[in-house]
XYZ file of C-alpha atoms in Angstrom:
109
model
C -155.485 -73.427 -137.477
C -159.171 -74.269 -137.283
C -158.803 -76.542 -134.242
C -157.089 -73.795 -132.263
C -159.614 -71.214 -133.485
C -162.541 -73.301 -132.248
C -160.865 -73.427 -128.825
C -160.614 -69.634 -128.905
C -164.290 -69.406 -129.854
C -165.258 -71.655 -126.935
C -163.363 -69.382 -124.530
C -164.987 -66.346 -126.105
C -168.475 -67.818 -125.686
C -167.774 -68.593 -122.051
C -166.418 -65.103 -121.464
C -169.524 -63.508 -123.003
C -171.737 -65.809 -120.927
C -169.937 -64.835 -117.699
C -169.264 -61.156 -118.319
C -172.108 -60.043 -120.571
C -174.988 -62.113 -119.229
C -177.711 -59.878 -120.682
C -176.200 -60.034 -124.157
C -175.748 -63.779 -123.730
C -179.367 -64.258 -122.688
C -180.786 -62.194 -125.553
C -178.241 -63.287 -128.145
C -177.544 -59.601 -128.777
C -173.865 -59.890 -129.597
C -171.922 -60.421 -132.784
C -168.539 -61.817 -133.690
C -166.489 -59.913 -136.212
C -163.699 -62.008 -137.574
C -161.720 -61.511 -140.727
C -160.957 -63.727 -143.694
C -158.054 -65.629 -142.170
C -158.068 -69.177 -143.593
C -158.616 -70.696 -140.130
C -161.901 -68.770 -139.839
C -163.480 -70.171 -142.999
C -163.471 -74.001 -142.830
C -166.770 -75.851 -142.735
C -166.063 -77.127 -139.223
C -165.738 -73.532 -137.948
C -168.924 -72.459 -139.751
C -170.744 -75.450 -138.273
C -169.448 -74.579 -134.805
C -170.651 -70.984 -135.159
C -174.040 -72.135 -136.397
C -174.473 -74.836 -133.763
C -173.618 -72.370 -130.993
C -175.772 -69.582 -132.447
C -172.830 -67.217 -132.743
C -173.887 -64.413 -135.075
C -171.082 -63.106 -137.228
C -170.568 -59.843 -139.041
C -169.160 -60.625 -142.469
C -165.809 -59.117 -143.299
C -165.500 -58.271 -146.974
C -162.174 -59.101 -148.583
C -159.642 -56.306 -148.699
C -161.506 -54.025 -146.301
C -159.006 -52.464 -143.926
C -161.531 -49.701 -143.196
C -163.328 -52.080 -140.847
C -160.552 -51.815 -138.285
C -161.451 -48.989 -135.858
C -157.839 -47.867 -135.587
C -157.845 -47.223 -139.324
C -160.507 -44.547 -139.111
C -160.160 -43.343 -135.519
C -156.528 -43.553 -134.492
C -154.395 -43.440 -137.619
C -155.913 -40.318 -139.191
C -154.959 -38.419 -136.052
C -151.427 -39.784 -136.180
C -150.733 -38.831 -139.792
C -147.803 -36.527 -139.429
C -144.088 -36.746 -139.975
C -142.032 -38.358 -137.274
C -138.309 -38.244 -136.787
C -137.813 -41.655 -135.180
C -139.527 -44.478 -133.326
C -139.278 -42.705 -129.959
C -141.162 -39.708 -131.330
C -143.765 -42.007 -132.871
C -144.274 -43.769 -129.550
C -144.452 -40.547 -127.555
C -146.825 -38.803 -129.982
C -148.989 -41.896 -130.325
C -149.382 -42.111 -126.577
C -150.365 -38.436 -126.424
C -153.132 -39.035 -128.962
C -154.301 -42.224 -127.254
C -154.502 -40.376 -123.953
C -156.955 -37.880 -125.483
C -159.537 -40.531 -126.408
C -162.528 -41.007 -124.182
C -164.793 -44.042 -123.973
C -167.414 -42.153 -126.005
C -164.939 -41.788 -128.867
C -164.631 -45.549 -129.146
C -168.375 -46.064 -128.825
C -168.981 -43.525 -131.598
C -166.307 -45.240 -133.688
C -168.083 -48.581 -133.410
C -171.447 -46.978 -134.163
C -169.968 -45.569 -137.387
C -168.622 -49.019 -138.221
């Protein structure tokens, strides 16, 4: 609910402040949250505004904004025999990704 979500946002702000001090100082960071009902109440919007938390809007019905949808899943599209094969093959693909792959993925986003 919105009360819990604001607690999460407070922890997030503190984590950014501690771990990404340059981004915190310059305000060069954005929050991408989806359209879950707890993210949309006026009290949450006021909290975000008051704390100068810039958000990236998430259009309704846009699964393409999830990096796994356009980085991971296309590489996993093949037929699998059972869950064990899915897990094993998924791990193989995940092991091939490098940090640059994820950075490029977010740049495309």
